[in-house]
XYZ file of C-alpha atoms in Angstrom:
721
model
C -24.785 -26.165 30.824
C -21.184 -27.012 31.610
C -19.413 -25.326 34.473
C -16.333 -23.306 33.636
C -13.522 -21.659 35.556
C -14.472 -18.019 35.434
C -11.909 -15.227 35.604
C -10.955 -13.863 38.970
C -9.808 -10.345 39.682
C -6.619 -9.577 41.523
C -4.463 -6.504 41.841
C -0.704 -6.390 41.560
C 2.207 -6.674 39.201
C 4.040 -9.637 37.736
C 7.718 -9.973 38.442
C 9.908 -8.988 35.523
C 12.346 -11.448 34.009
C 15.990 -10.988 34.842
C 17.951 -9.139 32.156
C 21.502 -9.676 30.903
C 24.289 -7.375 32.079
C 23.316 -3.889 30.767
C 26.932 -2.955 30.041
C 27.451 -6.054 27.902
C 24.267 -5.276 26.007
C 25.294 -1.677 25.417
C 28.669 -2.733 24.047
C 26.932 -5.142 21.664
C 24.508 -2.453 20.496
C 27.264 0.089 19.956
C 29.381 -2.393 18.016
C 26.448 -3.271 15.779
C 25.559 0.389 15.262
C 29.043 0.977 13.878
C 28.328 -1.649 11.191
C 25.172 0.171 10.105
C 24.820 3.349 8.062
C 21.498 5.129 7.572
C 21.200 7.568 4.682
C 18.072 9.715 4.600
C 17.113 11.005 1.171
C 15.321 14.244 0.292
C 11.956 12.777 1.300
C 13.258 11.294 4.546
C 13.194 7.713 3.254
C 15.806 5.711 5.189
C 18.277 3.686 3.131
C 19.801 1.301 5.665
C 23.146 -0.347 4.863
C 24.516 -3.146 7.035
C 27.355 -5.628 6.830
C 25.038 -8.548 7.590
C 21.291 -9.035 7.335
C 21.126 -8.761 11.132
C 22.938 -5.417 10.968
C 20.423 -4.174 8.400
C 17.507 -5.325 10.579
C 19.037 -3.534 13.586
C 19.225 -0.325 11.542
C 15.759 -0.809 10.082
C 14.107 -0.998 13.501
C 16.141 1.943 14.757
C 15.027 4.024 11.759
C 11.390 3.001 12.203
C 11.491 4.122 15.820
C 12.959 7.452 14.721
C 10.031 7.971 12.375
C 7.170 6.753 14.565
C 8.009 4.892 17.756
C 4.414 5.030 18.991
C 3.161 2.939 16.079
C 5.947 0.399 16.592
C 5.036 0.256 20.266
C 1.300 -0.092 19.739
C 1.683 -2.870 17.174
C 3.605 -4.961 19.694
C 1.178 -4.217 22.508
C -1.617 -5.486 20.272
C 0.308 -8.476 18.925
C 1.680 -9.747 22.245
C -1.588 -9.276 24.134
C -0.737 -6.257 26.285
C -2.893 -3.544 24.747
C -5.177 -3.301 27.794
C -2.189 -2.146 29.845
C -2.254 1.020 27.738
C -5.870 1.408 26.666
C -7.790 -0.147 29.533
C -10.212 -2.969 30.167
C -11.994 -2.526 26.808
C -8.983 -4.191 25.141
C -8.797 -7.104 27.575
C -10.418 -9.547 25.154
C -8.098 -8.521 22.347
C -5.281 -9.489 24.716
C -7.001 -12.736 25.673
C -7.394 -13.590 21.984
C -3.629 -13.282 21.462
C -2.989 -15.569 24.442
C -5.483 -18.160 23.228
C -3.228 -18.852 20.270
C 0.110 -18.350 22.016
C 1.136 -17.310 25.508
C 4.367 -15.513 26.263
C 5.830 -18.764 27.597
C 4.932 -20.536 24.348
C 6.376 -17.658 22.292
C 9.677 -18.002 24.136
C 9.707 -21.741 23.476
C 8.844 -21.195 19.806
C 11.674 -18.689 19.423
C 14.177 -21.134 20.925
C 13.262 -23.710 18.255
C 13.807 -21.259 15.367
C 16.816 -21.668 13.034
C 19.917 -19.752 14.066
C 19.732 -17.235 11.205
C 16.171 -16.284 12.119
C 17.012 -15.972 15.810
C 19.818 -13.588 14.844
C 17.300 -11.378 13.026
C 14.945 -11.488 16.009
C 17.782 -10.442 18.321
C 18.640 -7.614 15.917
C 14.990 -6.506 15.946
C 14.976 -6.265 19.735
C 18.407 -4.638 19.889
C 17.448 -2.015 17.310
C 14.408 -0.906 19.301
C 16.195 -1.081 22.652
C 19.178 0.909 21.355
C 16.806 3.568 20.047
C 15.209 3.861 23.505
C 18.659 3.955 25.114
C 19.813 6.797 22.850
C 16.505 8.685 23.138
C 15.803 8.884 26.892
C 13.220 11.605 26.209
C 11.023 8.933 24.541
C 9.178 7.171 27.335
C 7.793 3.716 26.491
C 4.245 3.405 27.752
C 4.199 -0.321 28.577
C 7.043 -2.417 27.159
C 10.312 -1.099 28.533
C 12.485 -3.862 27.068
C 11.888 -5.521 23.683
C 12.681 -9.219 23.454
C 13.679 -11.498 20.536
C 10.623 -13.739 21.012
C 8.172 -10.922 20.362
C 8.144 -11.270 16.539
C 6.721 -14.776 17.053
C 3.436 -12.949 17.719
C 3.778 -10.602 14.728
C 4.852 -12.693 11.794
C 2.640 -11.490 8.947
C 2.251 -7.927 7.747
C -1.447 -7.666 6.891
C -3.796 -5.291 8.650
C -4.778 -7.119 11.800
C -3.889 -10.501 10.372
C -5.956 -13.655 10.626
C -6.494 -13.419 14.368
C -8.677 -10.323 14.103
C -11.364 -12.455 12.472
C -11.994 -13.898 15.942
C -14.788 -11.906 17.603
C -13.769 -10.374 20.918
C -17.420 -9.961 21.943
C -17.970 -13.696 21.406
C -14.835 -14.386 23.471
C -16.161 -12.219 26.252
C -19.516 -13.982 26.199
C -17.772 -17.331 26.658
C -14.970 -16.470 29.072
C -16.686 -13.978 31.357
C -19.296 -14.922 33.912
C -22.842 -13.752 33.185
C -21.765 -12.007 29.993
C -24.174 -12.240 27.080
C -23.202 -12.023 23.434
C -23.681 -8.456 22.299
C -26.843 -7.707 20.360
C -26.191 -7.128 16.672
C -25.499 -3.412 16.293
C -27.253 -2.060 13.193
C -25.114 1.073 13.306
C -21.963 -1.073 13.272
C -23.272 -2.967 10.239
C -23.971 0.348 8.520
C -20.440 1.539 9.263
C -19.039 -1.642 7.743
C -21.083 -1.077 4.598
C -19.794 2.469 4.188
C -16.230 2.061 5.468
C -13.454 2.149 2.921
C -12.603 -1.444 1.957
C -9.396 -2.849 3.408
C -7.401 -4.511 0.677
C -5.145 -3.728 -2.255
C -4.760 -3.572 -6.014
C -2.043 -5.482 -7.823
C -1.421 -5.287 -11.587
C 1.429 -7.006 -13.417
C 2.328 -6.076 -17.002
C 4.224 -8.459 -19.292
C 7.127 -7.304 -21.508
C 4.836 -7.495 -24.549
C 2.816 -4.532 -23.215
C 5.665 -2.314 -21.986
C 7.640 0.217 -24.036
C 10.930 -1.061 -22.664
C 10.168 -4.746 -23.170
C 10.455 -5.270 -19.398
C 7.881 -6.561 -16.926
C 6.170 -3.968 -14.719
C 4.270 -4.092 -11.424
C 1.755 -1.857 -9.664
C 2.059 -2.099 -5.870
C -1.100 -0.456 -4.519
C -2.048 -1.480 -0.975
C -5.164 0.146 0.491
C -4.455 0.558 4.183
C -5.174 3.096 6.867
C -2.966 6.111 6.289
C 0.452 6.003 7.977
C 0.086 2.251 8.548
C 3.421 1.532 6.822
C 6.495 3.676 6.136
C 8.724 3.505 3.059
C 12.149 1.918 3.589
C 15.171 0.551 1.758
C 17.229 -2.194 3.441
C 20.589 -3.405 2.105
C 23.213 -5.841 3.395
C 26.388 -7.463 2.087
C 24.607 -10.823 2.425
C 22.350 -10.194 -0.573
C 19.512 -8.191 0.950
C 18.405 -5.211 -1.152
C 14.674 -4.676 -0.599
C 12.667 -1.500 -1.108
C 9.049 -0.882 -0.179
C 6.612 -0.651 2.692
C 7.211 -2.267 6.072
C 4.537 -2.660 8.741
C 5.671 -0.696 11.787
C 7.797 -2.911 14.012
C 8.440 -5.715 11.527
C 11.841 -6.546 10.096
C 10.866 -7.472 6.534
C 9.591 -5.410 3.608
C 5.981 -6.491 3.221
C 4.970 -4.873 -0.088
C 7.857 -4.082 -2.393
C 10.651 -5.140 -4.688
C 14.323 -5.931 -4.969
C 16.471 -5.635 -8.073
C 15.009 -8.773 -9.643
C 11.503 -9.388 -8.249
C 8.476 -7.488 -6.973
C 5.406 -8.550 -5.015
C 2.099 -7.009 -3.958
C -0.279 -8.761 -1.554
C -4.027 -8.321 -1.924
C -6.417 -9.508 0.781
C -7.963 -12.847 -0.086
C -11.318 -14.451 0.639
C -9.957 -17.991 0.451
C -11.576 -20.029 3.226
C -8.636 -20.749 5.520
C -10.318 -20.501 8.945
C -12.656 -23.166 10.297
C -14.867 -23.580 13.354
C -15.296 -26.978 15.025
C -18.260 -27.629 17.322
C -16.950 -29.720 20.207
C -18.786 -32.143 22.483
C -17.299 -31.371 25.887
C -17.922 -33.164 29.163
C -16.558 -33.032 32.696
C -15.208 -35.822 34.900
C -13.650 -35.301 38.326
C -13.218 -31.584 37.672
C -11.444 -32.130 34.355
C -12.801 -31.433 30.885
C -12.678 -33.821 27.983
C -13.990 -33.701 24.430
C -15.136 -36.479 22.143
C -13.272 -37.164 18.917
C -14.559 -40.241 17.119
C -14.506 -43.043 19.667
C -11.918 -41.260 21.815
C -12.294 -39.092 24.896
C -9.479 -36.553 24.793
C -8.516 -34.139 27.571
C -9.233 -30.464 26.944
C -5.978 -28.551 27.362
C -6.397 -25.936 30.079
C -4.025 -23.150 30.988
C -4.247 -20.130 33.246
C -3.196 -16.734 31.925
C -3.090 -13.519 33.888
C -3.600 -10.297 31.960
C -3.076 -6.764 33.178
C -5.245 -3.789 32.340
C -5.165 -0.111 33.103
C -7.876 1.243 35.382
C -7.319 4.931 36.022
C -3.877 5.243 37.565
C -3.869 1.612 38.667
C -2.759 -1.527 36.895
C -5.082 -4.401 37.715
C -5.007 -8.079 36.803
C -7.542 -10.582 35.621
C -6.902 -14.319 35.470
C -8.528 -16.570 32.890
C -8.527 -20.305 32.338
C -8.274 -20.843 28.597
C -9.233 -24.016 26.770
C -7.897 -25.720 23.672
C -8.563 -28.870 21.688
C -6.438 -30.177 18.837
C -8.650 -28.061 16.569
C -7.573 -24.875 18.316
C -8.637 -22.674 21.229
C -12.237 -22.423 22.353
C -13.442 -19.045 21.094
C -17.235 -19.040 21.607
C -20.395 -21.094 21.994
C -23.011 -22.194 19.498
C -26.306 -23.535 20.770
C -24.706 -24.238 24.129
C -21.724 -26.129 22.671
C -18.110 -25.033 22.742
C -16.554 -24.015 19.444
C -12.832 -24.177 18.615
C -11.484 -21.927 15.867
C -8.515 -23.075 13.827
C -6.366 -20.563 11.965
C -2.877 -20.533 10.523
C -0.498 -20.297 13.489
C 3.050 -21.268 12.531
C 5.202 -18.304 13.570
C 8.660 -19.605 12.671
C 7.791 -20.737 9.166
C 5.706 -17.595 8.611
C 8.657 -15.381 9.540
C 10.935 -17.468 7.334
C 8.562 -16.981 4.412
C 8.064 -13.272 5.055
C 11.788 -12.591 5.184
C 13.138 -14.887 2.461
C 10.544 -13.466 0.049
C 12.542 -10.225 -0.020
C 15.771 -11.843 -1.334
C 14.624 -13.908 -4.316
C 15.728 -13.559 -7.943
C 12.970 -14.970 -10.182
C 9.599 -16.683 -10.410
C 11.031 -20.175 -9.857
C 12.598 -19.139 -6.538
C 9.457 -17.227 -5.580
C 7.228 -20.221 -6.232
C 9.534 -22.427 -4.171
C 9.250 -19.936 -1.293
C 5.454 -19.927 -1.630
C 5.447 -23.656 -0.870
C 6.243 -22.780 2.745
C 2.507 -21.960 2.706
C 2.059 -19.673 5.694
C 0.861 -16.486 3.949
C -2.768 -17.146 4.734
C -4.651 -13.878 4.344
C -3.226 -12.798 1.016
C -3.097 -13.240 -2.709
C 0.142 -12.233 -4.427
C 0.729 -10.489 -7.756
C 4.314 -10.857 -8.977
C 6.759 -9.673 -11.658
C 10.471 -10.279 -12.245
C 13.452 -9.159 -14.319
C 13.276 -12.313 -16.452
C 9.982 -11.009 -17.841
C 7.643 -13.250 -15.856
C 4.355 -12.067 -14.408
C 2.448 -14.282 -12.004
C -0.394 -14.568 -9.549
C -0.989 -16.803 -6.519
C -4.529 -16.944 -5.130
C -4.060 -17.503 -1.431
C -1.226 -19.590 -0.035
C -2.243 -21.309 3.215
C -5.209 -23.443 2.098
C -6.211 -26.440 4.231
C -7.394 -29.581 2.450
C -10.896 -30.605 3.524
C -13.315 -33.410 2.962
C -15.661 -32.132 0.207
C -18.600 -33.880 1.860
C -18.799 -31.058 4.426
C -19.650 -27.377 4.093
C -16.739 -25.621 5.781
C -18.254 -22.195 5.226
C -20.241 -23.073 8.373
C -19.143 -24.624 11.698
C -18.557 -28.372 11.356
C -18.892 -31.304 13.753
C -15.638 -31.515 15.691
C -16.470 -35.009 16.958
C -16.221 -36.416 13.416
C -12.596 -37.164 12.426
C -13.622 -36.737 8.778
C -13.935 -32.971 9.323
C -10.281 -32.640 10.348
C -7.929 -30.791 8.037
C -6.021 -33.156 5.754
C -2.830 -31.177 5.391
C -2.357 -28.170 3.122
C -2.797 -27.772 -0.601
C 0.503 -27.392 -2.408
C 1.060 -24.357 -4.587
C 0.572 -26.538 -7.669
C -2.845 -27.579 -6.339
C -3.805 -23.946 -5.761
C -4.801 -21.250 -8.232
C -1.685 -19.930 -9.961
C -1.405 -17.833 -13.129
C 1.886 -17.501 -15.011
C 2.449 -15.367 -18.124
C -1.132 -15.350 -19.460
C -1.871 -14.501 -23.085
C -3.458 -11.183 -22.064
C -0.062 -9.772 -21.149
C -1.541 -8.594 -17.855
C -2.789 -9.873 -14.493
C -4.943 -7.948 -12.040
C -6.344 -8.628 -8.604
C -8.304 -6.120 -6.538
C -9.489 -8.425 -3.715
C -11.783 -9.908 -6.324
C -12.386 -13.282 -7.920
C -9.359 -14.963 -9.528
C -11.606 -16.113 -12.345
C -11.345 -12.705 -14.053
C -7.709 -12.003 -13.134
C -6.489 -12.510 -16.717
C -9.689 -12.254 -18.778
C -10.156 -15.304 -21.002
C -6.851 -16.737 -19.749
C -8.122 -16.818 -16.156
C -8.438 -20.120 -14.269
C -11.803 -21.885 -14.438
C -13.993 -22.015 -11.338
C -15.049 -25.614 -11.902
C -11.435 -26.816 -11.632
C -11.096 -25.971 -7.930
C -12.843 -26.713 -4.617
C -15.404 -24.066 -3.655
C -13.472 -23.154 -0.494
C -10.420 -22.232 -2.551
C -11.968 -19.188 -4.226
C -15.319 -18.003 -2.844
C -14.230 -14.429 -3.674
C -16.867 -12.366 -5.472
C -16.385 -9.729 -8.147
C -16.220 -6.095 -7.076
C -16.244 -2.728 -8.807
C -12.471 -2.297 -8.576
C -12.001 -5.634 -10.304
C -14.423 -4.625 -13.062
C -12.586 -1.313 -13.415
C -9.153 -2.948 -13.641
C -10.303 -5.349 -16.343
C -11.884 -2.484 -18.301
C -8.784 -0.253 -18.377
C -6.500 -3.171 -19.203
C -8.707 -4.476 -22.002
C -9.051 -0.946 -23.416
C -5.285 -0.372 -23.319
C -3.985 1.394 -26.433
C -0.265 1.186 -27.136
C 2.392 0.157 -24.654
C 3.046 1.334 -21.134
C 5.899 3.140 -19.430
C 5.999 4.056 -15.742
C 4.074 7.300 -16.258
C 1.321 5.845 -18.426
C 1.077 2.890 -16.045
C 0.445 5.401 -13.253
C -2.246 7.078 -15.341
C -3.920 3.704 -15.768
C -3.724 3.036 -12.026
C -5.342 6.427 -11.333
C -8.035 6.236 -14.005
C -10.877 8.406 -12.600
C -13.791 6.320 -13.877
C -16.173 4.964 -11.201
C -18.060 1.900 -12.488
C -20.583 1.725 -9.627
C -22.226 4.908 -10.872
C -22.583 3.487 -14.370
C -25.293 1.363 -12.732
C -26.553 3.604 -9.926
C -27.077 6.827 -11.850
C -29.127 5.400 -14.782
C -31.312 3.599 -12.233
C -31.762 6.933 -10.421
C -32.550 8.863 -13.611
C -35.148 6.294 -14.641
C -36.859 6.451 -11.248
C -36.795 10.225 -10.773
C -37.534 11.308 -14.343
C -37.224 15.063 -14.666
C -37.383 15.579 -10.917
C -40.074 16.611 -8.453
C -39.141 20.319 -8.434
C -36.841 22.823 -10.214
C -33.950 22.056 -7.865
C -34.137 18.323 -8.529
C -34.387 19.003 -12.269
C -31.151 20.990 -12.058
C -29.395 18.086 -10.354
C -30.840 15.553 -12.791
C -29.640 17.594 -15.771
C -26.157 17.664 -14.213
C -26.100 13.902 -13.650
C -27.335 13.205 -17.191
C -24.168 14.739 -18.628
C -21.754 13.244 -16.077
C -19.191 10.779 -17.437
C -18.862 8.911 -14.101
C -15.370 10.289 -13.587
C -14.192 11.884 -10.371
C -12.318 15.181 -10.072
C -11.827 17.994 -7.573
C -14.048 20.260 -9.673
C -16.960 17.854 -10.109
C -20.250 18.670 -8.399
C -21.808 15.516 -9.869
C -19.194 13.514 -7.961
C -20.312 15.148 -4.709
C -23.966 14.334 -5.311
C -23.189 10.791 -6.485
C -21.038 10.053 -3.429
C -23.715 10.972 -0.889
C -26.465 9.374 -2.952
C -24.409 6.170 -3.114
C -23.875 6.167 0.651
C -27.562 6.753 1.365
C -28.457 4.041 -1.149
C -26.301 1.580 0.784
C -27.808 2.633 4.095
C -31.304 2.125 2.758
C -30.953 -0.981 0.580
C -27.544 -2.609 1.308
C -27.501 -4.059 -2.195
C -25.016 -2.013 -4.209
C -22.738 -4.941 -5.019
C -25.519 -6.762 -6.879
C -24.456 -4.743 -9.937
C -20.951 -6.238 -9.762
C -21.879 -9.744 -8.582
C -25.401 -11.061 -9.333
C -27.315 -11.815 -6.147
C -30.905 -13.066 -6.458
C -31.551 -12.241 -2.792
C -30.461 -8.601 -3.035
C -32.975 -5.841 -2.396
C -34.133 -4.097 -5.596
C -35.552 -0.736 -4.589
C -38.770 0.654 -6.010
C -38.943 3.988 -7.835
C -40.636 5.528 -4.809
C -37.836 4.349 -2.529
C -35.171 5.699 -4.874
C -36.945 9.083 -5.071
C -36.994 9.238 -1.281
C -33.241 8.541 -1.017
C -32.503 11.131 -3.715
C -34.537 13.831 -1.959
C -32.927 12.941 1.375
C -29.458 13.264 -0.181
C -30.072 16.798 -1.458
C -31.484 17.899 1.903
C -28.492 16.385 3.710
C -26.019 18.200 1.437
C -27.812 21.523 1.898
C -27.800 21.066 5.677
C -24.107 20.135 5.779
C -22.626 22.420 3.101
C -25.235 25.129 2.532
C -25.912 23.865 -0.986
C -25.809 20.645 -2.946
C -23.880 22.576 -5.614
C -20.490 21.966 -3.973
C -17.389 20.790 -5.882
C -15.929 17.498 -4.674
C -12.563 19.022 -3.722
C -14.249 21.358 -1.229
C -15.751 18.348 0.526
C -13.082 15.658 0.035
C -9.949 16.686 1.918
C -6.477 15.597 2.995
C -5.430 16.931 6.374
C -2.813 15.939 8.946
C -2.805 18.035 12.083
C -0.598 15.892 14.318
C 1.070 12.507 14.500
C -1.534 10.864 16.736
C -2.500 7.294 15.878
C -6.178 8.267 16.170
C -6.108 11.389 14.031
C -8.458 14.326 14.575
C -9.707 16.672 11.851
C -10.956 20.252 11.782
C -13.044 21.948 9.076
C -11.486 25.306 9.954
C -7.867 24.179 9.539
C -5.809 24.086 6.300
C -6.359 21.141 3.980
C -5.497 19.863 0.525
C -8.420 19.261 -1.866
C -8.443 15.716 -3.249
C -10.172 14.561 -6.432
C -9.875 10.844 -5.721
C -12.848 8.742 -4.610
C -13.752 5.661 -2.603
C -12.957 2.129 -3.662
C -16.595 1.357 -2.840
C -17.464 3.038 -6.145
C -14.724 1.157 -8.012
C -11.917 3.717 -7.789
C -8.619 1.980 -8.451
C -6.797 4.797 -6.697
C -8.933 4.497 -3.578
C -9.349 7.417 -1.198
C -11.554 6.577 1.756
C -12.751 9.733 3.492
C -15.329 10.341 6.194
C -16.684 13.022 8.467
C -16.270 12.894 12.232
C -18.421 14.029 15.146
C -16.783 17.453 14.859
C -16.674 17.880 11.070
C -19.036 18.055 8.107
C -16.341 17.759 5.427
C -14.776 14.400 4.579
C -11.158 13.615 5.533
C -9.010 10.849 4.099
C -8.156 8.016 6.460
C -7.671 4.890 4.321
C -6.941 3.836 0.750
C -3.886 4.563 -1.369
C -1.115 4.792 1.209
C 2.243 3.549 -0.087
C 2.002 3.164 -3.874
C 4.731 2.111 -6.317
C 5.104 1.415 -10.010
C 8.163 -0.687 -10.801
C 9.913 -1.714 -14.009
C 12.339 -4.648 -14.023
C 15.217 -4.909 -16.485
C 18.994 -4.684 -16.378
C 18.386 -2.077 -13.690
C 15.215 -1.680 -11.669
C 13.324 1.617 -11.996
C 10.502 2.759 -9.757
C 8.331 5.663 -8.687
C 6.534 5.867 -5.347
C 4.302 8.019 -3.192
C 3.505 7.859 0.513
C 0.361 9.364 2.007
C 1.439 12.485 3.859
C 5.055 11.831 4.670
C 7.631 9.582 6.278
C 7.660 11.009 9.801
C 4.988 11.239 12.503
C 6.713 14.280 14.013
C 4.862 17.500 13.054
C 8.169 19.358 13.390
C 9.832 17.169 10.773
C 10.098 18.469 7.189
C 8.876 14.997 6.178
C 5.644 15.081 8.172
C 3.475 16.217 5.243
C 5.906 16.883 2.410
C 4.380 14.293 0.068
C 0.765 15.380 0.610
C 0.414 17.769 -2.333
C 2.276 15.310 -4.536
C -0.146 12.634 -3.343
C -3.157 14.739 -4.342
C -1.562 15.677 -7.690
C -0.362 12.105 -8.479
C 3.167 13.527 -8.726
C 5.233 10.475 -7.764
C 8.864 10.706 -6.676
C 11.682 8.782 -8.348
C 13.085 5.968 -6.220
C 16.787 6.131 -5.365
C 17.626 2.434 -5.451
C 21.316 2.271 -6.375
C 23.993 3.599 -4.040
C 25.112 6.351 -6.405
C 21.540 7.649 -6.648
C 21.067 7.444 -2.885
C 24.280 9.460 -2.379
C 23.080 12.171 -4.764
C 19.779 12.510 -2.919
C 21.247 12.225 0.601
C 20.313 14.853 3.182
C 21.884 13.070 6.162
C 24.180 10.115 6.869
C 24.699 8.589 10.278
C 25.224 5.491 12.369
C 22.391 4.635 14.782
C 22.887 6.620 17.953
C 25.079 9.201 16.179
C 22.899 11.435 13.973
C-alpha cells in the first residue's frame, strides 16, 4: 500500500485578495446600469435590453439576483468548491472534487487566457451580481461577498450538476481521507434512484411539411427540479436576442430560441468519461506513474478548503494528485484511478454563448464543432425550415480494442484518447423523411423512425443509450399524428396523457391476479380492466397504478425490460405479483383511508416558501395535478413524492420551463414556468403560473419590442426600480 499525504486540520481564515478602488468600481457599475433597461412583463419575465452584449449580461445577472439571489449564490458555492463554508463538513468532498479539476489559482489563469470578448462578458457577470448586492444592502451574502470574473470558468455548462457530479464524493473521501473506508452500498439509496423522477428532457422538432403554417416548430421540454431555471429574454444592439431558460447565475440562455433558431438539450448517455488505472510508485518522497516505458511524475498540489462547524470556520488541507489522464479520484484493487472528463472552460463558455446568436443550421453545426457540450444531445429547428439532431457533442476517440465502459489500463499508451470525434463523425440527423425528430434521453436509433441512424454504423461508446417509455410514447404520438400541427395542437401532443409503462404492467397484473382474492380486489381489478392507461386528476385507476408501479420497482427492479429487452431482468411470478398488489392496496388504505382516491387528491402542486429545499404540508392549500411521472412514460413529466411529514405527493421535478416555438418571418412561442418567476412569497409572480401549469394554459411570449411594451408592468435601469 502506497503512503499518501493525508489531510491536516487547521483553523483560521485565508487572506482576501486586494480589490480595486471601490469608487472606481461603483462609477463603472452605474455607467453600465444606465445602458441597460429591464422591462418586466405581466408574468414578471425580465426583458433585458443593453447597448452591448456585456451590458445585456450585466442586466441579466442583476435581474436573476432580483428574482432569486440565493440560487445564484448556491450555484457558485457549489461550482467553485466553497459549499462546505455554508453547509458544513458534509460538503467538503464536493468542494474537493471541484478543486481536483481546477483550483482557484488555475481558474484565474484560465480566465486571463480567454479572448477579450469573453472576458468582457465575465466582467459583466461579476459586475451585475456585485451591483445588485451594492444596491440591496438588506441582502446579506452568506459566503461570497465579492463575485469575480474568473468564477464562470467553473460553471461553463448549464446542465443539472454537469459532468463533474458523476465523480463519487464517497469514493473521493475513501481515497483522500485517512482511515476512511468506501461507504457500503446503500440499498435504500438504490431504491430512491429507481423511484426518483428521471433527470433529463424531451425535445421534438417538427418540419414545415407537418405544420399548418409551413414553418418548422420545436418543443423545448427540459425535466429539471422545479425552480432550477428562470425564464428570461436578453437583447443587445450587437445581435443578441435570446429567449428561454437560464441556469441561475449563468450569462447565456441554456434552453431556448432566438428569432431564427431554437435548441433543446436532452441528457445523453454517450460515453464521454473514462477511468484510467495507474501504476504509481514512490521514490525519494515523490510519486511517479508508469506510462509505457516512461516514468512520469505525479502532479501534486496542496489545496486548503474551509468548512463551517457550528459558528466556526475551520480549514482542512489536502494534497491532490493528477496524471495526464486527470485527477486521482479513487482506488480500485489497491491501485490509483484517474478520471478524465471534459474540462475546457473557455471553449465551453464560447460554445454556450455563441449558440444563442446563430441564424441557421449551417452556423449551428459549425458552432457544434467546438465540441465541449459533453452531457447533452441537441434537438434543433430554424426559420429556414430545417430540423436537426446531434447525439452528444464531446466524444473522445478511443482504440476499439478496449472496453471503455470499464476502467482501462493507464500504463498502456494505446488506451489514451485519440482526439475528439468531429460532428460529421458523430450521430447527426437533418431533415428526415418522417418530418419529425424526437429525443427523450433515449436511443438515437429511434429518433426519426425508419429514417433514424443505424447502430452498426457507429462505435458502441457513441450511443449506448437504451430505449425508455418516454421515447416509445413520443414515437407513438408522432407516428399516429393526424393532420398538421399548430402551436396549440403541438402542445396537446406534448401533453398526451397516455402512459405506456402501464400498457405492459397492468395486463401482467390482471393475468396474475385473475378476478382477485376478495371482493375489494375484484373491485379494483374491474376498474383497471376498463382503464385506458391515461392519467387525469379524476382517475382512481391512475392512483392505484402509480403505487403499484412503485412497489413493483421496489420488489423487482425490472420495469424497463418492457421498453428495452434485458435477458437478465427479473420476471416476477404470479405469486410475487399478487403479493405486491395486495401490499399496494393496504398501503393506500393506510395513507389515504381508502384505495378509492382520485389522482388529483394525491398528486399536488404546492409552494409554501422560496427555500431551495422546499417543505410541504398536507394541511396547506394546493393545486391538484393530473400529470404523471416520466417513469411511466409521461411526456409531460411531473415527478412527485411524499416527505417524512406528508402522505400526499408533491411535485418537485419534471416539466419546469416548457416552450413551443414556431419559426417563420416572425417567431411565435408559448411558454409556461413551474410556479412563477420569483422566489419571493410576497411577489405577485411567486405562484402566478401554477394554475396555468396544472391546466396546460400556456402564456404567449412577448418577443418583439412592441409586444413587450404592451405587456410591460415595470421599466427600470438596474439600481433604479
